[in-house]
XYZ file of C-alpha atoms in Angstrom:
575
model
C 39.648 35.255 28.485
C 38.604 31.829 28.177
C 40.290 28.603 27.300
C 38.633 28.040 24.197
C 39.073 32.136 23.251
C 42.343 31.661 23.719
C 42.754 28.308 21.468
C 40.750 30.149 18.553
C 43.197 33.609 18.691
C 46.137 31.692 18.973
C 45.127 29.512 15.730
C 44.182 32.776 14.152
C 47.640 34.753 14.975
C 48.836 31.079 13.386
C 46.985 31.738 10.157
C 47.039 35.234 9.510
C 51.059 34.897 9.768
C 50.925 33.027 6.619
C 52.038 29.724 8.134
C 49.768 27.366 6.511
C 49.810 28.846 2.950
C 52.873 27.112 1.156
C 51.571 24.053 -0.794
C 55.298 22.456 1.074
C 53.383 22.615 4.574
C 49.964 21.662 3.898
C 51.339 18.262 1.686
C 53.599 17.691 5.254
C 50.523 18.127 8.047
C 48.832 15.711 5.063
C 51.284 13.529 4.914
C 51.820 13.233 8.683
C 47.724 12.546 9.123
C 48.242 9.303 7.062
C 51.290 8.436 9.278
C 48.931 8.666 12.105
C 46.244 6.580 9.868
C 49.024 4.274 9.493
C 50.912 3.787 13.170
C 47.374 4.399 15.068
C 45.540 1.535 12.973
C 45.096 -1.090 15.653
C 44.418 1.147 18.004
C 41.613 2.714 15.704
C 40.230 -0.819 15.748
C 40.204 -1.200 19.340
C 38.578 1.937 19.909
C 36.081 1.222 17.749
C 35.399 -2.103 19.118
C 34.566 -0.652 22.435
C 32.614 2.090 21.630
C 30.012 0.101 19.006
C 31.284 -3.204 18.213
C 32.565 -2.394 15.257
C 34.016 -5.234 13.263
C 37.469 -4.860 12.066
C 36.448 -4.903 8.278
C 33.686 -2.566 8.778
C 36.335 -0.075 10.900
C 38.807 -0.527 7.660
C 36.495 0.012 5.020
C 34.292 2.427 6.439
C 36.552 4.162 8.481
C 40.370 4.136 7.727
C 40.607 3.391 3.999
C 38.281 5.609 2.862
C 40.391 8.455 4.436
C 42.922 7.139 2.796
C 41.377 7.581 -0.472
C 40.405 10.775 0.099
C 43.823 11.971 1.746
C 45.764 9.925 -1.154
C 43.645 11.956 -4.185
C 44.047 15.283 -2.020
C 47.596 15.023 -2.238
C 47.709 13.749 -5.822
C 45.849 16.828 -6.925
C 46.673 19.978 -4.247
C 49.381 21.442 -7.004
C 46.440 21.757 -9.763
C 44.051 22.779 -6.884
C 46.021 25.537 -5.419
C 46.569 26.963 -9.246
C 45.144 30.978 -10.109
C 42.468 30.278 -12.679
C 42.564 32.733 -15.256
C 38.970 34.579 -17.203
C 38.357 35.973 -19.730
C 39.098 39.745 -19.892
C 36.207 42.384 -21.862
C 37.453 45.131 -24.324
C 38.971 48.040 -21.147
C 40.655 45.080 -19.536
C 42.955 43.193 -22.208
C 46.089 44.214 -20.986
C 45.288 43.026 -17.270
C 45.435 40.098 -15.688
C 42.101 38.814 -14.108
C 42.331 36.058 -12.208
C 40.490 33.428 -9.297
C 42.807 32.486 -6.408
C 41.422 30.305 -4.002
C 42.308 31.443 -0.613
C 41.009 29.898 2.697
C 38.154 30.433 5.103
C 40.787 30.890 8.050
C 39.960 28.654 11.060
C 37.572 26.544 10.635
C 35.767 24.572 13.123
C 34.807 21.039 12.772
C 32.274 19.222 14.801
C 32.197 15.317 14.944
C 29.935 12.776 15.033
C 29.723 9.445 16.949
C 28.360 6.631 14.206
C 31.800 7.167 11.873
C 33.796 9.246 14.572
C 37.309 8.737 12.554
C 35.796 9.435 8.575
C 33.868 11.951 9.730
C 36.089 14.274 11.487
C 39.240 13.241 9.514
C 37.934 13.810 6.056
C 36.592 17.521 6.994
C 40.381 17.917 8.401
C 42.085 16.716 4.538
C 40.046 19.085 3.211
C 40.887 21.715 5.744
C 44.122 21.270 5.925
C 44.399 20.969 1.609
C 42.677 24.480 1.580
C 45.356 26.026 4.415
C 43.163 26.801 7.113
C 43.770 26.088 10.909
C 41.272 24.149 12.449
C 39.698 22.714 15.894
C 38.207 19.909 15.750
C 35.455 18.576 18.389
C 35.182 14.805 18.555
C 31.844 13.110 19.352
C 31.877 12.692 23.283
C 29.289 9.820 22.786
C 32.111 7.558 21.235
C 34.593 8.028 24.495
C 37.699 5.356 23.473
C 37.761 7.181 20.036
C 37.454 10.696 21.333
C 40.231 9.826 23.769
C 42.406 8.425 21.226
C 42.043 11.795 19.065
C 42.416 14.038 22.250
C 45.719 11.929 23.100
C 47.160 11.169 19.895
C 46.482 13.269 16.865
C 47.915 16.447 18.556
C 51.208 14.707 18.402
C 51.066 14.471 14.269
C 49.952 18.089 13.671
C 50.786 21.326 14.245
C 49.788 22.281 17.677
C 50.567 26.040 16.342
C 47.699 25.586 13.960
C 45.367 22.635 14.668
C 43.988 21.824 17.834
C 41.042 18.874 19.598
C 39.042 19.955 22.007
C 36.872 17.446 24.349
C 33.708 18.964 25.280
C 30.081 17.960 26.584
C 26.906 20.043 25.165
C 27.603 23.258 27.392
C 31.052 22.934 26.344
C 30.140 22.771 23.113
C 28.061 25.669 23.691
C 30.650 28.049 24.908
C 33.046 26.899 22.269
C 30.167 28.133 19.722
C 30.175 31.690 20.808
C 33.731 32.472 19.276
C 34.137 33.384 16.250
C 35.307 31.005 13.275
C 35.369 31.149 9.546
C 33.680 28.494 8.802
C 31.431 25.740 11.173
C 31.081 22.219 9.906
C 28.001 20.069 11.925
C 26.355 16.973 11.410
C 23.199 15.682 12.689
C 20.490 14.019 11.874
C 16.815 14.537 12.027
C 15.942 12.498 15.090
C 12.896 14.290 17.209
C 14.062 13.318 20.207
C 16.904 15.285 21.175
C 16.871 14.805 24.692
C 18.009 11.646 23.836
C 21.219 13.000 22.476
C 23.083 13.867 25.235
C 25.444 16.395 23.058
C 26.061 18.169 19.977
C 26.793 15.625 17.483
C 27.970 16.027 13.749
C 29.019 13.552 10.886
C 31.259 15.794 9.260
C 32.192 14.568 5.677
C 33.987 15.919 3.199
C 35.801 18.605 1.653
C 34.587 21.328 -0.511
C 37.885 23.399 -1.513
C 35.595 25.210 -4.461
C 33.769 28.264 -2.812
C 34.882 30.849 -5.253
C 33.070 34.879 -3.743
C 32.403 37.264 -5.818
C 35.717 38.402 -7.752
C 34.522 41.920 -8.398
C 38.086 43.931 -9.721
C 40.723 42.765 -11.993
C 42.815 40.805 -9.797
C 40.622 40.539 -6.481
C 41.603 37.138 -4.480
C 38.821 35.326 -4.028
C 37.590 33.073 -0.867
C 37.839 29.096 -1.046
C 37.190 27.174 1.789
C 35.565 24.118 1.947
C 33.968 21.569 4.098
C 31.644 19.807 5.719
C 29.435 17.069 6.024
C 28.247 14.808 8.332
C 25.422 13.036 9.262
C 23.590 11.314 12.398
C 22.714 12.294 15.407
C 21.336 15.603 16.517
C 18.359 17.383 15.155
C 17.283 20.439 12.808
C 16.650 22.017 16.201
C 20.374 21.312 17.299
C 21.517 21.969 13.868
C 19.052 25.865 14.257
C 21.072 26.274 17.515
C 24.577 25.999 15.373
C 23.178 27.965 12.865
C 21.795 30.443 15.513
C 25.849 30.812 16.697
C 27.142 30.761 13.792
C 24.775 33.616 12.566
C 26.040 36.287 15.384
C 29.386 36.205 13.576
C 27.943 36.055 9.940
C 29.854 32.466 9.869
C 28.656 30.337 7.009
C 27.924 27.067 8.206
C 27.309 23.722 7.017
C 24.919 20.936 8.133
C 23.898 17.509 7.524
C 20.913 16.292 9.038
C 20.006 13.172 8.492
C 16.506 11.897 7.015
C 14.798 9.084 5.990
C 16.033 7.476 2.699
C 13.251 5.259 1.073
C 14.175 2.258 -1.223
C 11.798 1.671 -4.113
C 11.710 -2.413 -5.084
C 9.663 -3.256 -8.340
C 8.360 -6.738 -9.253
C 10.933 -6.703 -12.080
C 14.258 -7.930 -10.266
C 16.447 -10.816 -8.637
C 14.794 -10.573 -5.032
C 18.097 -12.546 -4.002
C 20.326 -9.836 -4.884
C 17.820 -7.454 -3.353
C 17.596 -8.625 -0.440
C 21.185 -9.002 -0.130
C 22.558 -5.245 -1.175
C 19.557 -3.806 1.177
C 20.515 -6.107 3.957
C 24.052 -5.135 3.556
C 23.181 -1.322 3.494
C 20.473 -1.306 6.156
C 22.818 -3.359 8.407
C 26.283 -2.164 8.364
C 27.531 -0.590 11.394
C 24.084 -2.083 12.712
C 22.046 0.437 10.617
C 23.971 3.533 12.137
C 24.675 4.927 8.948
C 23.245 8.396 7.583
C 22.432 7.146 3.906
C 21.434 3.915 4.978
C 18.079 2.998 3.062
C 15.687 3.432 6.047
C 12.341 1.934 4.884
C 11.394 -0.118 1.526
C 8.246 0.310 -0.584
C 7.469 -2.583 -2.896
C 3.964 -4.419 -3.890
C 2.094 -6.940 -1.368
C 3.118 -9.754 -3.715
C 7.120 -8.522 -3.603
C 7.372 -7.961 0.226
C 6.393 -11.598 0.921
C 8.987 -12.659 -1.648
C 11.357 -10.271 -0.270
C 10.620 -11.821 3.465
C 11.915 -15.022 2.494
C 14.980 -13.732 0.227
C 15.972 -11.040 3.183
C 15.742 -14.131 6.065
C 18.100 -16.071 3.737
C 20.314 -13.036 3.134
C 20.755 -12.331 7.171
C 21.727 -15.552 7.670
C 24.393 -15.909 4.698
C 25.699 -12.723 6.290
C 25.903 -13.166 10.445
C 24.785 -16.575 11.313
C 21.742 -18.119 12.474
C 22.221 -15.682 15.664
C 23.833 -12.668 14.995
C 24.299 -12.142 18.270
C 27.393 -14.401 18.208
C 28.395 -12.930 14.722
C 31.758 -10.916 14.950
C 30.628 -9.181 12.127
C 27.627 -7.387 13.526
C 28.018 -4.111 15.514
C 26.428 -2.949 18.375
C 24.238 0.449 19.044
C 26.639 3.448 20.524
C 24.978 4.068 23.852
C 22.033 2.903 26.596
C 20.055 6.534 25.311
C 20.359 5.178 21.412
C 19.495 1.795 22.493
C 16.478 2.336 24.088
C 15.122 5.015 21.304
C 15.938 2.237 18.633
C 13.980 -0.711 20.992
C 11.318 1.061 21.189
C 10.835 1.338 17.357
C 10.673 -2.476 17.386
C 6.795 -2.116 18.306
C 6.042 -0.433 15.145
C 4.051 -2.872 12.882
C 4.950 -6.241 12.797
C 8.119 -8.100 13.771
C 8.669 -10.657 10.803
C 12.647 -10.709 10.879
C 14.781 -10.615 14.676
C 13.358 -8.747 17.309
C 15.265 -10.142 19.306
C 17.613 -7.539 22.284
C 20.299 -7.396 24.914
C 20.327 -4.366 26.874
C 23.576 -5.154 28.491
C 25.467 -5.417 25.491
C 23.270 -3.041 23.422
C 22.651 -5.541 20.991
C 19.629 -5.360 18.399
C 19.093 -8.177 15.549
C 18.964 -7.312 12.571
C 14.962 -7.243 12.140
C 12.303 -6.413 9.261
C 9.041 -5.225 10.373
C 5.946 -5.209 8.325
C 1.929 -3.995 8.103
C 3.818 -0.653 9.363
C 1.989 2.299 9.546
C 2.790 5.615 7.440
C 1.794 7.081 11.208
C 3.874 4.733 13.399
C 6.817 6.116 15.390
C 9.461 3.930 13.314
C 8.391 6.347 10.025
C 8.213 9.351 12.510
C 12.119 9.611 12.789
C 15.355 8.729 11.091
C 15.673 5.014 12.760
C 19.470 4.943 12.640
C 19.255 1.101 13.817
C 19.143 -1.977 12.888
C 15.641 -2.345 12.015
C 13.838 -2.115 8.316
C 10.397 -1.334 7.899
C 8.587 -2.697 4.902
C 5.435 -0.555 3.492
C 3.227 -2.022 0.604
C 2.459 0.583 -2.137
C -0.005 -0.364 -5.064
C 2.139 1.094 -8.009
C 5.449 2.817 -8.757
C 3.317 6.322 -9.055
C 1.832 5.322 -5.535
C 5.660 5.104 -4.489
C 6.547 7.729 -6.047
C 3.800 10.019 -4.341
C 4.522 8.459 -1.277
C 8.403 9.543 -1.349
C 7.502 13.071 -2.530
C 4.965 13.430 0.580
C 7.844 13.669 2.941
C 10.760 15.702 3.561
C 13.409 15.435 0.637
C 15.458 12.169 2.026
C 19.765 12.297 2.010
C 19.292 9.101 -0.986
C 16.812 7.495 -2.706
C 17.421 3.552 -3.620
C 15.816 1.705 -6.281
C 15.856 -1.713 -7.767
C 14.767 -2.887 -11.267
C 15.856 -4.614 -14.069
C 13.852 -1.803 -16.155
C 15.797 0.731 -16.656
C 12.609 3.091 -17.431
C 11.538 2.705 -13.902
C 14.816 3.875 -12.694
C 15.102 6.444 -14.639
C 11.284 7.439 -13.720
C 11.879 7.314 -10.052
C 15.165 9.662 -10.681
C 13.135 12.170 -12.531
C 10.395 12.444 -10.460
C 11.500 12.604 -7.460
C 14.134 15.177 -5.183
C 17.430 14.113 -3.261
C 21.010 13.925 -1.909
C 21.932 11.010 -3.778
C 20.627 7.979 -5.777
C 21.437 5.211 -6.438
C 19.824 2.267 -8.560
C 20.107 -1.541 -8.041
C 22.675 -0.870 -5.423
C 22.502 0.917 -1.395
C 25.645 2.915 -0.117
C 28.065 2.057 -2.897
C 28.191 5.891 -3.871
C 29.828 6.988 -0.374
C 32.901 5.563 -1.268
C 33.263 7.215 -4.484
C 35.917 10.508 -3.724
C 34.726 11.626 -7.260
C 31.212 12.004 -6.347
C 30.074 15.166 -4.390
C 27.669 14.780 -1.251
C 24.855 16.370 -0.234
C 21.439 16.942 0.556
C 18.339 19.203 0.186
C 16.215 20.923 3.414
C 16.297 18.774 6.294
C 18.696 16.494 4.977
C 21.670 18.656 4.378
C 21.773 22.405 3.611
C 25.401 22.030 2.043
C 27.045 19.350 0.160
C 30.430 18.351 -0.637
C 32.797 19.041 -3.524
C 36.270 18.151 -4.162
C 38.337 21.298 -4.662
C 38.823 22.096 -8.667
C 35.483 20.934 -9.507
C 34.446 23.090 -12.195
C 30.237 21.707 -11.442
C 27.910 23.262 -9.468
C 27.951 26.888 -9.790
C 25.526 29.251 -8.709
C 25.191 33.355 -9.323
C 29.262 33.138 -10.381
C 29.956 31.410 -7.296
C 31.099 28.216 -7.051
C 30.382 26.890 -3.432
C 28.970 23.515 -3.409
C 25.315 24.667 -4.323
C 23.820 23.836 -7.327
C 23.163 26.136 -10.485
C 20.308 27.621 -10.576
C 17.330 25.349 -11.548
C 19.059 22.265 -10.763
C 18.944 19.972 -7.996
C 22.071 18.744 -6.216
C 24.134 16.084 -7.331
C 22.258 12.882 -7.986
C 24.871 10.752 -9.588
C 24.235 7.296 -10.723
C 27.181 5.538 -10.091
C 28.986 2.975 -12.171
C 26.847 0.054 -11.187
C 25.937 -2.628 -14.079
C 22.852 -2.613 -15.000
C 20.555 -5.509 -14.283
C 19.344 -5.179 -17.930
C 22.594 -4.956 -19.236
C 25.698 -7.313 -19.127
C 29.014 -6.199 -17.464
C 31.719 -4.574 -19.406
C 34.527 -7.202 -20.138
C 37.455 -7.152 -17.853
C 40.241 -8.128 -19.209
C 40.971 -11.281 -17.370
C 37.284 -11.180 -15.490
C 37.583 -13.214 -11.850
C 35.018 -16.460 -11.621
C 31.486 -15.573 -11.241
C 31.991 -16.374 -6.849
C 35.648 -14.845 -6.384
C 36.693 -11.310 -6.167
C 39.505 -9.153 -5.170
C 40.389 -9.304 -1.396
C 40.484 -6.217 0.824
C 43.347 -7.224 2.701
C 46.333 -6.531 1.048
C 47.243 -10.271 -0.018
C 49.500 -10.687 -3.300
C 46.945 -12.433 -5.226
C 42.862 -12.462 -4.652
C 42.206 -15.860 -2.642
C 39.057 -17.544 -4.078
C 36.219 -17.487 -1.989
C 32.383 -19.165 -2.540
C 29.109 -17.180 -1.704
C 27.956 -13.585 -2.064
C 31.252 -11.295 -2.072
C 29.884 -9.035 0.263
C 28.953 -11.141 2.841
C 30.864 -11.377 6.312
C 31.191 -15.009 6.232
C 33.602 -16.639 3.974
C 33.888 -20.116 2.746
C 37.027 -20.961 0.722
C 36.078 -22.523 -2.341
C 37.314 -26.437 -3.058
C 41.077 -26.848 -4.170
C 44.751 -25.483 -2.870
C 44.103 -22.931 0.803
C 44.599 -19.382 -1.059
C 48.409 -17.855 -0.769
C 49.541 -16.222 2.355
C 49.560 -12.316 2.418
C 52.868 -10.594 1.092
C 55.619 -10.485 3.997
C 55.341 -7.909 6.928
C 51.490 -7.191 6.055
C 48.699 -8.844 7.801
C 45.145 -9.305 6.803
C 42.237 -8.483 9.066
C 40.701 -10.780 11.288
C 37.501 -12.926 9.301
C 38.584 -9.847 6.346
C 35.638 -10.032 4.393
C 35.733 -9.303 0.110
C 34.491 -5.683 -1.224
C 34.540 -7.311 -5.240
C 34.355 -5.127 -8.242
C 30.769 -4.351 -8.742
C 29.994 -6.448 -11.787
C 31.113 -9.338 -9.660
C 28.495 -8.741 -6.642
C 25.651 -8.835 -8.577
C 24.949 -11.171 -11.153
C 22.951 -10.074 -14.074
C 19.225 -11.780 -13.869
C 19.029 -14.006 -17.056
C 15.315 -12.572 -17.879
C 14.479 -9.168 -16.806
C 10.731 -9.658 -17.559
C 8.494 -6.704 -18.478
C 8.822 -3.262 -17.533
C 5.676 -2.417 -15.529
C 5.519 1.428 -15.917
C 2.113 1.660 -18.141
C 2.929 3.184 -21.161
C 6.427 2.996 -20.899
């Protein structure tokens, strides 16, 4: 018998002994991942540092608090999860008892990715772990310091009866694939060249504790499990070869794999603001990010006002060289580098260019006159590089979007709210999201997911009564709908912000760090660099708790983008 046959029958003799049922042990193995979020933090940010470059506010934002969130409302809302729902009975059954219990898959495995190696395997686990499953989990071998600090760490929080890491390469990972689990969670993302990835990679995100099979008798428990997304790096021919092992043991599997998310910009908006939510999309975690927007489409007469605007906006954010910019990251590995440089002769090089092999650095760069048949629009670019492409109208955008594979998110930007709402209805994705990039990821209350090549599975929170489909409720959409494209709570540019009731100056907003009171900072909120504003240094942080190194602001949304004072004229014809 093999080690990893082994691992998976002694984590199923764990489960099927009832161990991780009781609501009292799954809130303790919770409970003990956020002391490990907690006591591991600095090392979290080292490892991250020396695996990408990762800034410390990108690491806490990106990584650690939003795992927080998600672990925080798991545990605020497991008793209400965990609860038999009750249905209604017909005429021979009224003095029964029918009834949905949501049981779990069993042991689940969990592959990780590289680009968010900490979110993306931990968020999978809260979910796993919520639902009372056992689980393995297989860290991304790509990001080395933070798969070592898993491997040597975590094991020492959980239950080693019932969770387990393994460290393995692609034949490793192979092996491990030929047991059988109860449920497979794998991101990747739609990169062609594979032999560039030098393992199996996945972004697994996020928790779906709502698959409800098919209660056939009066009584019959019913199947919740839950799980799984992730997103770059890997392939739909890695993710066929998970599907392909998952298949010989009927496991149901999901995938995220990656795809190209287009940003639609209209000639009706603040090209300042713009530039700087695409830039700080696009960008963060030097563009290594699944739902990043990956290329824009706006009018001849837009991109050259966009040009100037995004120059301005790069600047604001990391310096006149971002290579000296501690707020920039750095791509993963020497394979990922040179796939990304060689993007950079695609088109036009208007923004950056500029590279470092030896540090794996890549400004942040815009390229133009780009080619729908150039190798940067061939391939997810999962850099640090933007293309723009001109379009002649918003139907020639929209034609253009619906051409291609069905992308993770679509982006637009327009202070008409008829041309958002055209682009939404015409058009097929994962997410959306208008006048804003990435904002929706860090929304627990939003579900994730994708369509085809982007992600056959999506996420949603346990309890959620949405998305059902032939009386099962399993993270797929009902039938004749598309999944979840929420517009989140963003102001409109059209419309003022609601009132707060004691609303922060137009250039301050809240501080990440936790500080007692929100020091008052000039400039866009979002930017990295920070420039306190005239008058009294802000107050010191509350005793014992320490802010992050150049912390940067996340402000409430109304705050980050100010409202243009004259939206001008829709130009949808006949709208």
């Amino acid at each position: 018998m093999s080690a990893h046959t082994e691992l998976v029958s002694r984590l199923r003799a764990a489960w099927l002994s009832g161990k991780t049922r009781p609501m009292e042990y799954r809130v303790a193995q919770l409970e003990a991942l956020g002391r490990f979020l907690d006591e591991k933090k600095q090392d979290i940010l080292d490892a991250t540092a020396l695996d990408m470059g990762k800034p410390p506010f990108e690491v806490e934002l990106s990584e650690i608090s939003i795992c927080r969130s998600e672990l925080n409302h798991t545990l605020n809302n497991l008793g209400t999860w965990m609860k038999d729902k009750h249905v209604e009975k017909n005429w021979a059954t009224q003095l029964d008892s029918a009834f949905i219990r949501k049981d779990p898959y069993g042991v689940v495995l969990i592959i990780g990715p590289w680009n968010y190696p900490i979110n993306l395997l931990l968020v999978p686990l809260i979910g796993a772990i919520a639902a009372g499953n056992c689980v393995v989990m297989k860290p991304s071998e790509i990001s080395r310091n933070v798969e070592r600090l898993v491997a040597e760490t975590l094991p020492r929080y959980l239950d080693k009866d019932c969770f387990a890491v393994v460290t393995a390469g692609t034949e490793e990972t192979t092996r491990l694939l030929e047991n059988k689990f109860d449920y497979i969670f794998f991101t990747g993302t739609s990169l062609r060249n594979t032999q560039s990835q030098p393992s199996l990679q996945g972004r697994e995100t996020g928790v779906e504790l709502s698959r409800q099979a098919g209660c056939r008798s009066i009584g019959k428990y019913d199947h919740t499990g839950f799980m799984l997304l992730p997103p770059p790096s890997g392939s739909p021919s890695v993710g066929r070869i998970v599907m392909t092992a998952a298949a010989k043991h009927l496991t149901p599997v999901t995938l995220e794999l990656g795809g190209k998310n287009p940003c639609y910009v209209s000639d009706t908006c603040n090209v300042q603001n713009v530039a700087r939510r695409v830039a700080w999309g696009r960008f963060f975690n030097a563009g290594q990010t699944c739902v990043a927007p990956d290329y824009v489409l706006c009018s001849l007469e837009m991109q050259e006002k966009l040009l100037v605007a995004l120059r301005e906006a790069i600047t604001e954010f990391y310096g006149p060289n971002p290579q000296e910019s501690p707020d920039f990251a750095r791509i993963v590995g020497d394979k990922h580098f040179q796939r990304v440089q060689a993007l950079l002769r695609s088109g036009r090089v208007a923004i950056g260019g500029q590279t470092d092999a030896q540090t794996r650095y890549i400004a942040p760069t815009v390229l133009v006159d780009v080619q729908q048949d150039d190798p940067v629009m061939q391939e997810e670019i999962f850099g640090p590089i933007l293309p723009i492409l001109t379009v002649t109208s918003l139907d020639d955008a929209i034609a253009f979007i619906n051409a291609r594979e069905r992308p993770l998110a679509i982006y637009v930007f327009s202070s008409c709210k008829k041309v958002v709402n055209q682009v939404l209805e015409k058009t097929s994705s994962g997410g959306f999201c208008a006048n804003d990039t990435i904002m929706h990821m860090t929304l627990t209350s939003l579900p994730f997911g994708g369509i085809g090549t982007s992600i056959p599975g999506n996420k949603v929170l346990q309890g959620s009564p949405a998305h059902r489909r032939q009386g099962k409720t399993r993270a797929l959409p009902a039938v004749g709908e598309i999944l979840p494209r929420v517009l989140p709570a963003l102001p409109s540019p059209t419309t003022p912000p609601t009132a707060a009731p004691e609303p922060l100056p137009r250039d301050c907003a809240w501080h990440l760090c936790p500080s007692a009171d929100p020091p008052a900072f000039s400039g866009w909120a979002g930017g990295p660099s920070l420039v306190p504003m005239s008058g009294p240094p802000p107050p010191p942080p509350s005793p014992g708790v320490g802010p992050l190194a150049r912390c940067r602001l996340i402000p409430p949304l109304e705050f980050r983008l100010p409202v243009p004072t004259s939206p001008g004229p829709c130009p949808v014809p006949g709208l």
